[in-house]
Coordinates of C-alpha atoms in Angstrom, one line a residue:
Chain A
X1 CA 19.6 -15.7 -4.9
X2 CA 17.1 -18.2 -6.2
X3 CA 16.6 -18.1 -9.9
X4 CA 13.1 -18.8 -11.0
X5 CA 11.9 -19.7 -14.5
X6 CA 10.6 -16.8 -16.5
X7 CA 6.8 -16.2 -16.2
X8 CA 5.3 -17.0 -19.7
X9 CA 2.6 -14.3 -19.4
X10 CA 5.0 -11.7 -18.2
X11 CA 7.5 -12.7 -20.9
X12 CA 4.9 -12.3 -23.5
X13 CA 3.8 -8.9 -22.1
X14 CA 7.4 -7.8 -22.1
X15 CA 7.9 -8.8 -25.7
X16 CA 4.6 -7.1 -26.6
X17 CA 5.8 -3.9 -25.0
X18 CA 9.1 -4.0 -26.9
X19 CA 7.2 -4.7 -30.1
X20 CA 4.9 -1.7 -29.5
X21 CA 8.0 0.5 -29.0
X22 CA 9.7 -0.9 -32.1
X23 CA 6.5 -0.6 -34.2
X24 CA 6.0 2.9 -32.8
X25 CA 9.5 3.9 -33.9
X26 CA 9.0 2.4 -37.3
X27 CA 5.6 3.9 -38.0
X28 CA 6.2 7.2 -36.2
X29 CA 9.4 7.9 -38.0
X30 CA 7.9 6.9 -41.4
X31 CA 10.0 3.8 -41.8
X32 CA 13.1 5.4 -40.1
X33 CA 13.1 8.3 -42.5
X34 CA 13.1 10.8 -39.7
X35 CA 14.9 8.6 -37.2
X36 CA 18.1 10.2 -35.9
X37 CA 20.9 7.5 -35.9
X38 CA 22.8 9.5 -33.3
X39 CA 20.0 8.5 -30.8
X40 CA 19.9 4.9 -31.8
X41 CA 21.3 3.5 -28.6
X42 CA 18.7 5.5 -26.6
X43 CA 16.0 3.9 -28.8
X44 CA 17.5 0.4 -28.2
X45 CA 17.7 1.1 -24.5
X46 CA 14.1 2.3 -24.5
X47 CA 12.9 -0.8 -26.3
X48 CA 14.7 -3.1 -23.8
X49 CA 13.4 -1.1 -20.8
X50 CA 9.9 -1.5 -22.2
X51 CA 10.4 -5.2 -22.0
X52 CA 11.5 -4.9 -18.4
X53 CA 8.5 -2.7 -17.5
X54 CA 6.0 -4.9 -19.3
X55 CA 7.5 -8.0 -17.6
X56 CA 7.5 -6.5 -14.1
X57 CA 4.0 -5.0 -14.5
X58 CA 2.5 -8.3 -15.6
X59 CA 4.2 -10.2 -12.9
X60 CA 2.8 -7.7 -10.3
X61 CA -0.6 -7.5 -11.9
X62 CA -1.0 -11.3 -11.6
X63 CA -0.6 -11.3 -7.9
X64 CA -3.9 -12.2 -6.3
X65 CA -4.7 -8.8 -4.6
X66 CA -3.7 -6.7 -7.6
X67 CA -5.4 -9.1 -10.1
X68 CA -8.6 -8.8 -8.1
X69 CA -8.6 -5.1 -8.3
X70 CA -7.8 -5.0 -12.0
X71 CA -10.5 -7.6 -12.7
X72 CA -13.1 -5.8 -10.7
X73 CA -12.0 -2.4 -12.1
X74 CA -12.5 -3.6 -15.6
X75 CA -15.8 -5.2 -14.8
X76 CA -17.1 -2.0 -13.2
X77 CA -15.8 0.1 -16.0
X78 CA -17.5 -2.1 -18.6
X79 CA -20.6 -2.1 -16.4
X80 CA -20.7 -5.8 -16.3
X81 CA -22.7 -7.5 -13.7
X82 CA -20.8 -9.9 -11.5
X83 CA -21.6 -11.9 -8.4
X84 CA -20.0 -12.4 -5.1
X85 CA -21.1 -14.5 -2.2
X86 CA -22.8 -12.6 0.7
X87 CA -22.7 -15.6 3.1
X88 CA -20.4 -15.5 6.0
X89 CA -20.2 -19.2 5.9
X90 CA -19.0 -21.8 3.4
X91 CA -21.6 -22.8 0.8
X92 CA -21.5 -26.4 1.6
X93 CA -22.3 -25.9 5.3
X94 CA -25.8 -25.1 6.5
X95 CA -26.7 -21.5 6.9
X96 CA -26.1 -20.4 10.5
X97 CA -26.6 -16.7 10.2
X98 CA -29.3 -14.5 8.9
X99 CA -27.8 -14.8 5.4
X100 CA -28.7 -17.5 3.0
X101 CA -25.6 -19.3 2.2
X102 CA -26.7 -20.5 -1.2
X103 CA -27.5 -17.2 -2.7
X104 CA -25.3 -14.8 -4.4
X105 CA -25.6 -11.1 -4.4
X106 CA -25.8 -9.7 -7.9
X107 CA -24.3 -6.3 -8.0
X108 CA -25.9 -4.1 -10.6
X109 CA -23.0 -1.9 -11.5
X110 CA -25.1 0.3 -13.8
X111 CA -26.9 1.5 -10.6
X112 CA -23.7 3.2 -9.5
X113 CA -22.8 6.6 -11.0
X114 CA -21.0 6.7 -14.3
X115 CA -17.8 4.6 -13.9
X116 CA -16.0 6.7 -16.6
X117 CA -16.7 9.8 -14.6
X118 CA -15.3 8.3 -11.5
X119 CA -12.2 7.2 -13.5
X120 CA -11.8 10.6 -15.0
X121 CA -12.0 12.3 -11.6
X122 CA -9.6 9.9 -10.1
X123 CA -7.1 10.4 -13.0
X124 CA -7.3 14.2 -12.6
X125 CA -7.0 14.0 -8.8
X126 CA -4.4 11.2 -8.4
X127 CA -2.2 11.6 -11.4
X128 CA -2.4 15.3 -12.4
X129 CA -3.2 17.3 -9.2
X130 CA -1.8 14.6 -6.9
X131 CA -4.0 16.1 -4.2
X132 CA -3.7 13.1 -1.9
X133 CA -0.1 14.2 -1.3
X134 CA -1.2 17.8 -0.7
X135 CA -3.3 16.5 2.2
X136 CA -0.3 14.7 3.7
X137 CA 2.1 17.7 3.4
X138 CA 2.3 20.8 1.2
X139 CA 6.1 20.5 1.2
X140 CA 5.9 17.0 -0.2
X141 CA 3.2 18.0 -2.7
X142 CA 5.4 20.8 -4.2
X143 CA 8.4 18.5 -4.1
X144 CA 6.5 15.7 -5.9
X145 CA 5.0 18.0 -8.5
X146 CA 8.4 19.3 -9.4
X147 CA 9.8 15.8 -9.7
X148 CA 6.9 14.2 -11.5
X149 CA 6.2 17.3 -13.6
X150 CA 9.9 17.8 -14.6
X151 CA 10.3 14.1 -15.4
X152 CA 7.1 13.9 -17.4
X153 CA 8.1 17.0 -19.4
X154 CA 11.5 15.5 -20.1
X155 CA 10.0 12.2 -21.2
X156 CA 7.5 14.0 -23.3
X157 CA 10.3 15.7 -25.1
X158 CA 12.9 13.0 -25.4
X159 CA 10.9 10.0 -26.3
X160 CA 9.3 11.6 -29.4
X161 CA 12.8 12.9 -30.4
X162 CA 14.5 9.6 -29.9
X163 CA 11.8 7.6 -31.6
X164 CA 11.8 10.0 -34.6
X165 CA 8.3 11.1 -34.1
X166 CA 9.2 14.8 -33.9
X167 CA 11.8 16.6 -35.9
X168 CA 12.6 20.1 -37.1
X169 CA 13.4 21.2 -40.6
X170 CA 14.4 24.6 -41.9
X171 CA 11.6 26.4 -43.8
X172 CA 12.1 26.8 -47.5
X173 CA 13.2 30.3 -48.3
X174 CA 13.3 31.5 -44.7
X175 CA 16.5 30.7 -42.8
X176 CA 15.2 31.7 -39.4
X177 CA 12.0 29.7 -39.6
X178 CA 11.7 26.1 -38.5
X179 CA 9.0 23.7 -39.4
X180 CA 7.9 21.3 -36.7
X181 CA 7.0 17.8 -38.0
X182 CA 5.0 15.3 -35.9
X183 CA 5.0 11.8 -37.4
X184 CA 6.1 13.4 -40.6
X185 CA 3.2 15.9 -40.8
X186 CA 3.7 19.6 -40.6
X187 CA 2.1 20.8 -37.4
X188 CA 3.8 24.1 -36.7
X189 CA 6.4 26.6 -37.8
X190 CA 8.4 28.7 -35.4
X191 CA 10.8 31.6 -35.7
X192 CA 14.1 30.7 -34.1
X193 CA 14.1 34.0 -32.1
X194 CA 10.5 33.6 -30.9
X195 CA 9.6 32.9 -27.3
X196 CA 7.8 29.7 -28.4
X197 CA 11.0 28.5 -30.1
X198 CA 13.1 29.3 -27.0
X199 CA 10.7 27.5 -24.8
X200 CA 10.7 24.5 -27.2
X201 CA 14.4 24.3 -27.6
X202 CA 14.9 24.7 -23.8
X203 CA 12.2 22.4 -22.7
X204 CA 14.7 19.9 -21.4
X205 CA 16.6 22.6 -19.5
X206 CA 13.3 23.8 -18.0
X207 CA 12.4 20.3 -17.0
X208 CA 15.9 19.9 -15.5
X209 CA 15.4 23.0 -13.4
X210 CA 12.0 21.7 -12.1
X211 CA 13.6 18.3 -11.3
X212 CA 16.5 20.0 -9.5
X213 CA 14.1 22.0 -7.3
X214 CA 12.3 18.7 -6.4
X215 CA 15.6 16.9 -5.8
X216 CA 16.8 19.6 -3.5
X217 CA 13.6 19.5 -1.5
X218 CA 13.7 15.7 -1.4
X219 CA 17.3 15.7 -0.3
X220 CA 16.6 18.2 2.5
X221 CA 13.7 16.1 3.7
X222 CA 15.8 12.9 3.6
X223 CA 18.5 14.6 5.7
X224 CA 16.3 16.5 8.2
X225 CA 13.2 14.4 8.8
X226 CA 13.9 12.0 11.7
X227 CA 11.2 9.6 10.6
X228 CA 12.5 9.4 7.1
X229 CA 16.1 9.1 8.2
X230 CA 15.1 6.1 10.4
X231 CA 13.2 4.2 7.8
X232 CA 14.9 5.1 4.5
X233 CA 17.2 2.6 2.7
X234 CA 19.7 3.3 0.0
X235 CA 18.2 1.0 -2.6
X236 CA 14.6 2.0 -2.1
X237 CA 14.8 5.7 -1.3
X238 CA 18.2 7.2 -2.2
X239 CA 19.2 5.4 -5.3
X240 CA 16.3 6.7 -7.4
X241 CA 17.1 10.2 -6.3
X242 CA 20.7 9.8 -7.2
X243 CA 19.9 8.3 -10.7
X244 CA 17.5 11.2 -11.4
X245 CA 20.1 13.6 -10.3
X246 CA 22.7 12.0 -12.5
X247 CA 20.5 12.3 -15.6
X248 CA 19.6 15.9 -14.8
X249 CA 23.1 17.0 -14.0
X250 CA 24.7 15.4 -17.1
X251 CA 21.9 16.7 -19.2
X252 CA 22.4 20.3 -18.0
X253 CA 26.2 19.9 -18.4
X254 CA 25.6 19.1 -22.1
X255 CA 23.9 22.5 -22.4
X256 CA 26.7 24.2 -20.5
X257 CA 29.3 22.5 -22.7
X258 CA 27.9 23.6 -26.0
X259 CA 26.7 27.1 -24.9
X260 CA 29.6 28.2 -22.7
X261 CA 32.6 25.9 -23.2
X262 CA 32.6 25.7 -27.0
X263 CA 31.7 22.0 -26.9
X264 CA 34.6 21.0 -24.7
X265 CA 34.1 17.6 -23.1
X266 CA 30.8 17.2 -24.9
X267 CA 31.4 13.6 -26.0
X268 CA 32.4 12.5 -22.5
X269 CA 29.4 14.2 -20.9
X270 CA 27.1 12.7 -23.6
X271 CA 28.5 9.3 -22.7
X272 CA 27.8 9.8 -19.0
X273 CA 24.4 11.1 -19.8
X274 CA 23.6 8.1 -21.9
X275 CA 24.7 5.7 -19.1
X276 CA 22.7 7.6 -16.5
X277 CA 19.6 7.6 -18.6
X278 CA 19.8 3.8 -19.4
X279 CA 20.5 3.1 -15.7
X280 CA 17.4 5.1 -14.7
X281 CA 15.2 3.4 -17.3
X282 CA 16.3 0.0 -16.1
X283 CA 15.8 1.0 -12.5
X284 CA 12.2 2.0 -13.0
X285 CA 10.7 -1.6 -13.0
X286 CA 12.7 -2.8 -10.1
X287 CA 12.6 0.1 -7.6
X288 CA 10.5 2.8 -6.0
X289 CA 9.8 4.5 -9.3
X290 CA 7.7 1.6 -10.3
X291 CA 5.0 3.2 -8.2
X292 CA 4.0 5.4 -11.2
X293 CA 2.8 2.2 -12.9
X294 CA 1.3 0.7 -9.7
X295 CA -0.7 3.8 -9.2
X296 CA -2.9 2.6 -12.1
X297 CA -4.4 0.2 -9.6
X298 CA -5.7 3.2 -7.6
X299 CA -8.0 3.9 -10.5
X300 CA -9.6 0.5 -10.0
X301 CA -9.7 1.1 -6.3
X302 CA -11.7 4.4 -6.8
X303 CA -14.3 2.5 -8.8
X304 CA -14.3 -0.3 -6.3
X305 CA -14.8 2.0 -3.4
X306 CA -17.6 3.9 -5.0
X307 CA -19.5 0.8 -5.9
X308 CA -18.9 -0.6 -2.4
X309 CA -20.3 2.4 -0.8
X310 CA -23.6 2.1 -2.6
X311 CA -23.8 -1.7 -2.6
X312 CA -24.5 -4.2 0.1
X313 CA -22.6 -3.7 3.4
X314 CA -20.8 -6.2 5.6
X315 CA -21.9 -6.2 9.3
X316 CA -19.7 -7.6 12.0
X317 CA -20.9 -10.9 13.4
X318 CA -20.1 -9.8 16.9
X319 CA -21.1 -6.1 17.1
X320 CA -23.3 -6.0 14.0
X321 CA -21.8 -2.8 12.9
X322 CA -21.2 -1.9 9.3
X323 CA -17.5 -2.0 8.7
X324 CA -16.9 -2.5 5.0
X325 CA -18.6 -3.3 1.7
X326 CA -19.7 -6.9 1.4
X327 CA -18.0 -7.1 -2.0
X328 CA -14.7 -6.1 -0.4
X329 CA -15.0 -8.7 2.4
X330 CA -16.0 -11.5 0.0
X331 CA -13.3 -10.6 -2.5
X332 CA -10.7 -10.5 0.3
X333 CA -11.7 -14.0 1.4
X334 CA -10.9 -15.2 -2.1
X335 CA -7.6 -13.4 -2.2
X336 CA -6.6 -14.8 1.2
X337 CA -7.5 -18.3 -0.1
X338 CA -5.3 -17.7 -3.2
X339 CA -2.5 -16.6 -0.9
X340 CA -2.8 -19.7 1.2
X341 CA -4.2 -18.1 4.3
X342 CA -7.1 -19.9 6.0
X343 CA -8.7 -17.8 8.8
X344 CA -11.9 -20.0 9.0
X345 CA -13.1 -21.2 12.4
X346 CA -14.9 -24.5 12.5
X347 CA -18.1 -24.3 14.5
X348 CA -20.9 -26.7 15.1
X349 CA -22.4 -26.4 12.7
X350 CA -20.8 -24.4 9.9
X351 CA -17.7 -22.2 9.7
X352 CA -17.0 -18.6 10.4
X353 CA -14.4 -16.6 8.5
X354 CA -12.4 -14.1 10.6
X355 CA -13.1 -11.6 7.8
X356 CA -16.7 -11.5 9.1
X357 CA -15.5 -10.0 12.4
X358 CA -14.7 -6.3 12.2
X359 CA -11.1 -5.1 13.0
X360 CA -12.2 -3.5 16.3
X361 CA -13.8 -6.7 17.5
X362 CA -10.7 -8.7 16.5
X363 CA -8.8 -6.6 18.9
X364 CA -11.3 -7.3 21.6
X365 CA -11.2 -11.0 20.8
X366 CA -7.5 -10.9 21.5
X367 CA -8.1 -9.3 24.9
X368 CA -11.0 -11.6 25.7
X369 CA -9.1 -14.7 24.8
X370 CA -6.0 -13.5 26.6
X371 CA -8.1 -12.8 29.7
X372 CA -9.5 -16.2 29.6
X373 CA -6.1 -17.9 29.1
X374 CA -4.6 -16.1 32.1
X375 CA -7.8 -16.5 34.2
X376 CA -8.6 -12.8 34.6
Chain B
X1 CA 17.5 -2.1 18.6
X2 CA 19.4 -3.8 21.4
X3 CA 19.5 -7.2 19.9
X4 CA 18.1 -9.2 22.9
X5 CA 15.2 -6.8 23.5
X6 CA 11.7 -7.9 22.7
X7 CA 8.2 -6.5 23.0
X8 CA 5.7 -8.1 25.4
X9 CA 2.0 -7.3 25.8
X10 CA -0.1 -8.2 28.8
X11 CA -3.6 -6.8 28.2
X12 CA -4.7 -7.9 31.7
X13 CA -2.4 -5.3 33.2
X14 CA -3.7 -2.4 31.2
X15 CA -5.3 0.3 33.3
X16 CA -6.5 2.4 30.4
X17 CA -4.6 5.5 31.3
X18 CA -3.9 6.4 27.7
X19 CA -0.3 7.3 28.4
X20 CA 0.7 5.0 25.5
X21 CA -1.7 6.7 23.1
X22 CA -0.3 10.1 23.9
X23 CA 3.3 8.9 23.7
X24 CA 2.7 7.0 20.5
X25 CA 1.8 10.3 18.8
X26 CA 5.3 11.6 19.5
X27 CA 6.9 9.0 17.4
X28 CA 8.8 10.6 14.5
X29 CA 7.6 8.3 11.8
X30 CA 4.0 9.2 12.4
X31 CA 4.2 12.4 14.5
X32 CA 0.8 13.6 15.8
X33 CA -1.1 10.4 14.9
X34 CA -1.1 7.7 17.5
X35 CA -0.9 4.2 16.1
X36 CA -1.6 2.1 19.2
X37 CA -5.2 0.9 19.6
X38 CA -6.7 1.2 23.1
X39 CA -10.2 -0.1 23.1
X40 CA -12.6 -0.7 25.9
X41 CA -13.5 -4.4 25.7
X42 CA -17.1 -4.0 27.0
X43 CA -17.4 -0.4 28.3
X44 CA -20.9 -0.8 29.6
X45 CA -20.0 -3.8 31.7
X46 CA -16.6 -2.8 32.9
X47 CA -13.4 -0.9 32.5
X48 CA -11.3 -3.7 30.8
X49 CA -9.2 -2.2 28.1
X50 CA -7.2 -3.8 25.3
X51 CA -4.0 -2.2 24.1
X52 CA -3.0 -3.5 20.7
X53 CA 0.2 -2.7 18.9
X54 CA 1.3 -4.2 15.6
X55 CA 2.4 -7.8 16.4
X56 CA 4.8 -7.8 13.4
X57 CA 3.9 -11.2 12.0
X58 CA 6.6 -13.3 10.5
X59 CA 4.5 -13.8 7.4
X60 CA 2.4 -10.6 7.5
X61 CA -1.0 -11.0 6.1
X62 CA -1.3 -7.2 5.6
X63 CA 1.8 -7.2 3.3
X64 CA 0.6 -10.2 1.4
X65 CA -2.8 -8.8 0.6
X66 CA -1.4 -5.4 -0.4
X67 CA -1.9 -4.9 -4.1
X68 CA 0.8 -2.2 -4.4
X69 CA 3.7 -3.8 -2.5
X70 CA 3.5 -0.9 0.0
X71 CA 4.1 -2.8 3.2
X72 CA 7.7 -3.9 3.6
X73 CA 9.4 -6.0 6.3
X74 CA 12.9 -5.1 7.3
X75 CA 15.7 -7.6 8.0
X76 CA 14.9 -7.6 11.8
X77 CA 11.3 -8.7 11.1
X78 CA 9.7 -5.3 11.7
X79 CA 6.7 -4.8 9.4
X80 CA 6.8 -1.2 8.4
X81 CA 3.9 1.2 7.9
X82 CA 2.8 1.6 4.3
X83 CA 5.3 3.2 2.0
X84 CA 3.8 6.6 1.2
X85 CA 4.5 6.6 -2.6
X86 CA 3.1 3.1 -3.0
X87 CA 0.0 2.9 -0.8
X88 CA -3.2 3.2 -2.8
X89 CA -5.5 3.3 0.2
X90 CA -7.5 0.2 -0.7
X91 CA -7.9 -0.9 2.9
X92 CA -7.1 -4.6 2.1
X93 CA -4.6 -4.6 5.0
X94 CA -7.0 -3.0 7.4
X95 CA -9.5 -5.7 6.7
X96 CA -7.1 -8.6 6.5
X97 CA -5.0 -8.1 9.6
X98 CA -6.1 -10.8 12.2
X99 CA -5.1 -8.4 15.0
X100 CA -7.1 -5.4 13.6
X101 CA -4.1 -3.2 13.6
X102 CA -3.7 -1.1 10.4
X103 CA -5.5 2.2 10.4
X104 CA -6.7 3.9 7.2
X105 CA -6.1 7.6 7.2
X106 CA -8.9 8.5 4.8
X107 CA -7.8 12.1 4.5
X108 CA -4.3 11.2 3.5
X109 CA -5.3 8.2 1.3
X110 CA -2.8 6.3 3.3
X111 CA -2.6 3.3 5.7
X112 CA -0.6 3.9 8.8
X113 CA 0.3 1.5 11.5
X114 CA 2.6 0.9 14.4
X115 CA 6.2 0.3 13.2
X116 CA 7.6 -0.5 16.6
X117 CA 8.8 3.1 16.9
X118 CA 11.3 2.5 14.1
X119 CA 13.2 5.7 14.8
X120 CA 13.7 4.7 18.4
X121 CA 14.2 1.0 18.3
X122 CA 16.6 1.2 15.4
X123 CA 18.7 3.4 17.7
X124 CA 18.5 1.1 20.7
X125 CA 15.8 2.9 22.5
X126 CA 12.4 1.7 23.8
X127 CA 9.2 2.2 21.8
X128 CA 7.3 5.2 23.1
X129 CA 4.3 3.2 24.4
X130 CA 6.5 0.7 26.4
X131 CA 8.6 3.6 27.7
X132 CA 5.6 5.3 29.4
X133 CA 3.4 2.3 30.3
X134 CA 3.0 2.5 34.1
X135 CA 1.6 -0.9 34.7
X136 CA 3.8 -3.1 32.6
X137 CA 1.1 -4.0 30.2
X138 CA 3.5 -3.0 27.5
X139 CA 7.1 -4.1 28.2
X140 CA 10.2 -3.8 26.0
X141 CA 13.3 -5.5 27.3
X142 CA 15.2 -8.8 27.6
X143 CA 13.1 -12.0 27.7
X144 CA 14.9 -13.2 30.8
X145 CA 13.8 -10.1 32.7
X146 CA 10.1 -10.6 32.1
X147 CA 10.3 -14.4 32.6
X148 CA 11.9 -13.7 36.0
X149 CA 9.4 -11.1 37.1
X150 CA 6.0 -12.5 35.8
X151 CA 4.2 -15.7 36.4
X152 CA 2.7 -15.6 32.9
X153 CA 4.7 -17.0 30.0
X154 CA 5.4 -15.1 26.8
X155 CA 4.3 -16.7 23.6
X156 CA 4.4 -15.4 20.0
X157 CA 2.2 -17.9 18.3
X158 CA -1.5 -17.5 17.7
X159 CA -4.2 -19.8 16.3
X160 CA -6.9 -18.1 14.4
X161 CA -9.2 -21.0 13.3
X162 CA -7.0 -23.0 10.9
X163 CA -4.4 -20.3 10.6
X164 CA -1.3 -20.3 12.7
X165 CA 0.4 -16.9 13.0
X166 CA 3.9 -16.3 14.4
X167 CA 4.8 -12.9 15.5
X168 CA 7.8 -10.8 16.6
X169 CA 5.8 -9.3 19.5
X170 CA 4.9 -11.6 22.4
X171 CA 1.8 -11.8 24.5
X172 CA 1.9 -13.0 28.1
X173 CA -0.3 -16.1 28.7
X174 CA -0.7 -19.0 31.1
X175 CA 2.4 -20.9 31.8
X176 CA 1.1 -24.1 30.2
X177 CA 0.2 -22.4 26.9
X178 CA 2.6 -22.5 24.0
X179 CA 0.1 -20.9 21.6
X180 CA -2.7 -18.4 22.3
X181 CA -5.8 -19.9 20.5
X182 CA -8.4 -17.4 19.6
X183 CA -11.9 -18.7 20.2
X184 CA -14.7 -16.7 18.7
X185 CA -17.8 -18.9 19.3
X186 CA -17.9 -18.0 23.0
X187 CA -17.7 -14.4 22.3
X188 CA -20.4 -14.1 19.7
X189 CA -24.0 -13.0 20.6
X190 CA -26.2 -16.0 21.0
X191 CA -28.9 -14.6 18.9
X192 CA -29.1 -12.6 15.7
X193 CA -30.6 -9.1 15.8
X194 CA -34.0 -10.5 14.8
X195 CA -33.8 -12.8 17.8
X196 CA -33.2 -16.0 16.0
X197 CA -30.7 -18.4 17.7
X198 CA -27.2 -18.2 16.3
X199 CA -26.0 -21.8 16.3
X200 CA -22.4 -20.7 15.9
X201 CA -22.4 -19.2 19.4
X202 CA -22.0 -21.8 22.2
X203 CA -24.1 -21.7 25.4
X204 CA -22.1 -21.3 28.5
X205 CA -19.9 -18.5 27.4
X206 CA -18.0 -16.7 30.1
X207 CA -19.7 -13.9 31.9
X208 CA -17.4 -11.2 30.4
X209 CA -18.7 -12.0 26.9
X210 CA -22.2 -12.7 28.1
X211 CA -23.5 -9.6 29.8
X212 CA -21.3 -7.2 28.1
X213 CA -22.1 -8.2 24.5
X214 CA -25.7 -7.4 25.1
X215 CA -24.9 -4.1 26.6
X216 CA -22.6 -3.3 23.7
X217 CA -25.4 -4.5 21.4
X218 CA -27.5 -1.7 22.5
X219 CA -25.0 1.0 23.1
X220 CA -22.2 0.2 20.7
X221 CA -18.6 -0.2 21.8
X222 CA -16.9 2.8 23.2
X223 CA -13.3 3.4 22.0
X224 CA -10.6 5.4 23.6
X225 CA -8.5 5.6 20.5
X226 CA -10.9 7.2 18.0
X227 CA -9.1 6.9 14.7
X228 CA -11.4 5.4 12.1
X229 CA -10.9 1.9 10.7

C-alpha cells in the first residue's frame, strides 16, 4: 500500500467535525452535567468517527467531478450568475462553427424556478421517500426503507443519549412520572406505564426489528439474485450488512439479558455491542455506507439538471441533435482537463472536443473509422 | 472467465440481426434491459450497423468523471455498471465515454452499461451477445483462434485526438494498424445548418460519410436499440 501525506483541507475538515461533536457534547449536556460517564467511550468513538467522516467527505468532495457539482449547486442555490463557454472550440483558435468562440453564455439562474423548492423536493424524494429505489424494485425499496429507517431511528435515539442531550429524571412527588429533558430543558413528561413511554423506552428495539427485516430481505437477495451473486464482493457488499447485523443482534441481546435473563452476561454483551458499534462507525467513511453522505451530491445534480433543461442546449456537431445542456458539456470539458484527459482533435483551423459529438455519433464514428481502416 | 479468452468486435461483419440485443437483455445483472448498442450508421444511405459493447478501458473515463465513485473496475479489468446505491444519475459518464456506451435509465435514476455479462464471464461462459452472434462480428475466445481465422488484426488501442485509450476489448482492424485512430473531420457535415462552410470538415470525405450525412441531416439517424442516452 502506498502511504500518502494527509490532505491539509481534509485534515482540517476532520478536525472541525470532531470539534463540532465535542462542542455539541459540551454545550448540549450543559457542561457535561447531564453526560452519562458510562457512555463516554461511545462519545469518544463518535468524535473520532466524525473526524474520519469529515476527512473522507472532504477528500471526495475535492475530486474534480464532485467539486464541480457542489460548486454549481451552491451557485444555483444562491442564485448567483456564473458563466461558462459555449464555444465548441478553444478560445485562442478562430471560430470555426456557428458559435462565437470569444463569448460566454451567462446563465441567469434566477430565471429558473425556485432553487430552494427544487432542493426541498429532491430532499423529500431522494432522502425521505427514496422513490428512485421504488422505480427500480418494490422489494429493494421496502428493504432499503427498513434498513435506512431503522438505522436513522437508532442514531436519532443513541446519539442524543450518548452526547447527554436527552436524559430522563423522575418527577418530583410522582414516582411513576418521568420528565424528559432536551439540552437540559423540560420538554415532556411521561407516565412509565403509558404507550408513549413504552414506545420511547423501546425505540431501539423497534429500530432493531426494522433493521432485522431489512437485513433478512437483503440477505435473501444476496443469496438468490444471480446478478448480485456474480458482482458482489465481501468488503463492498457483505461486510456492511454483517456489521449492521452485529450491532442489531448485540443490541437486542442486551434487552433479552436484562428482561429475561436477570442481567446474565450483560457486561460481555455490552462489550460486544460497543465493539460492533465502533466498527460500524469507522466503516462508514470507507465503505458502501458512505453513499449516505455522497447522496448529498444528488441534491446539487437536481438543481443542475433543472437549470440545464431550461438553459442553452448543446447540439452535436455531426447530427446537430440536442443531446445535453451546454452547461453540462462545457463543465465536463473542464473536469476532463482537470483529470488529465484530452479528447481534443486538432483541425485546420481550430480544434474540436469530442464532447461536442453526441454519444450516438461517437458510436457511429467508431464504425466509420473502423470501416475505413479495414477498407469496407 | 477462462483466462485466455478475450472479446473481439468486427463491426464490418455485423448484419444487424439484433440477436445480440435480444440476448443481452437476458443477462442476469441487467435482466430485461439490453445494454449493447446497435445503431444504423446511416440508415437512409445503407444498412451498415454498428454494434458497440463497453470496451472496458484500462483507465476508464466514465469512472474517473463519476462524482459518486459509482463505477468500479474489478481485478480483471472489467468496468462494472454503476453501483446502484451510489449512482446519482448525473450523466457525466454517459457524456464522457469516448465510445458512447453508458445508458442513463431516467426512470430508475441509474446509469447502466455492458459489464461483459459478469455473471457469465466470471463463471467461464461467453457473454450473451458473443454467444448468439451469427456472423462473428462479436467474438469471445482465445486470441490465437481469431488471429488464425481472420485476416484483420485485433488491436485494443484507440487514438481520440490527443487522447490514447487502451481497452480490454479488441477491435479488428487492418493488419498494418497497431492503433485505431478516430478521425472526425472526414465525417462531419461540410456546412453548418445555415449553409455556412464548416472549415473543420475536410473536402474529399469518403462516400459513406458524404451522402449519408446529408440524408441523416434531413431524416435523423434511425436506431435499432432505442434506449435513450
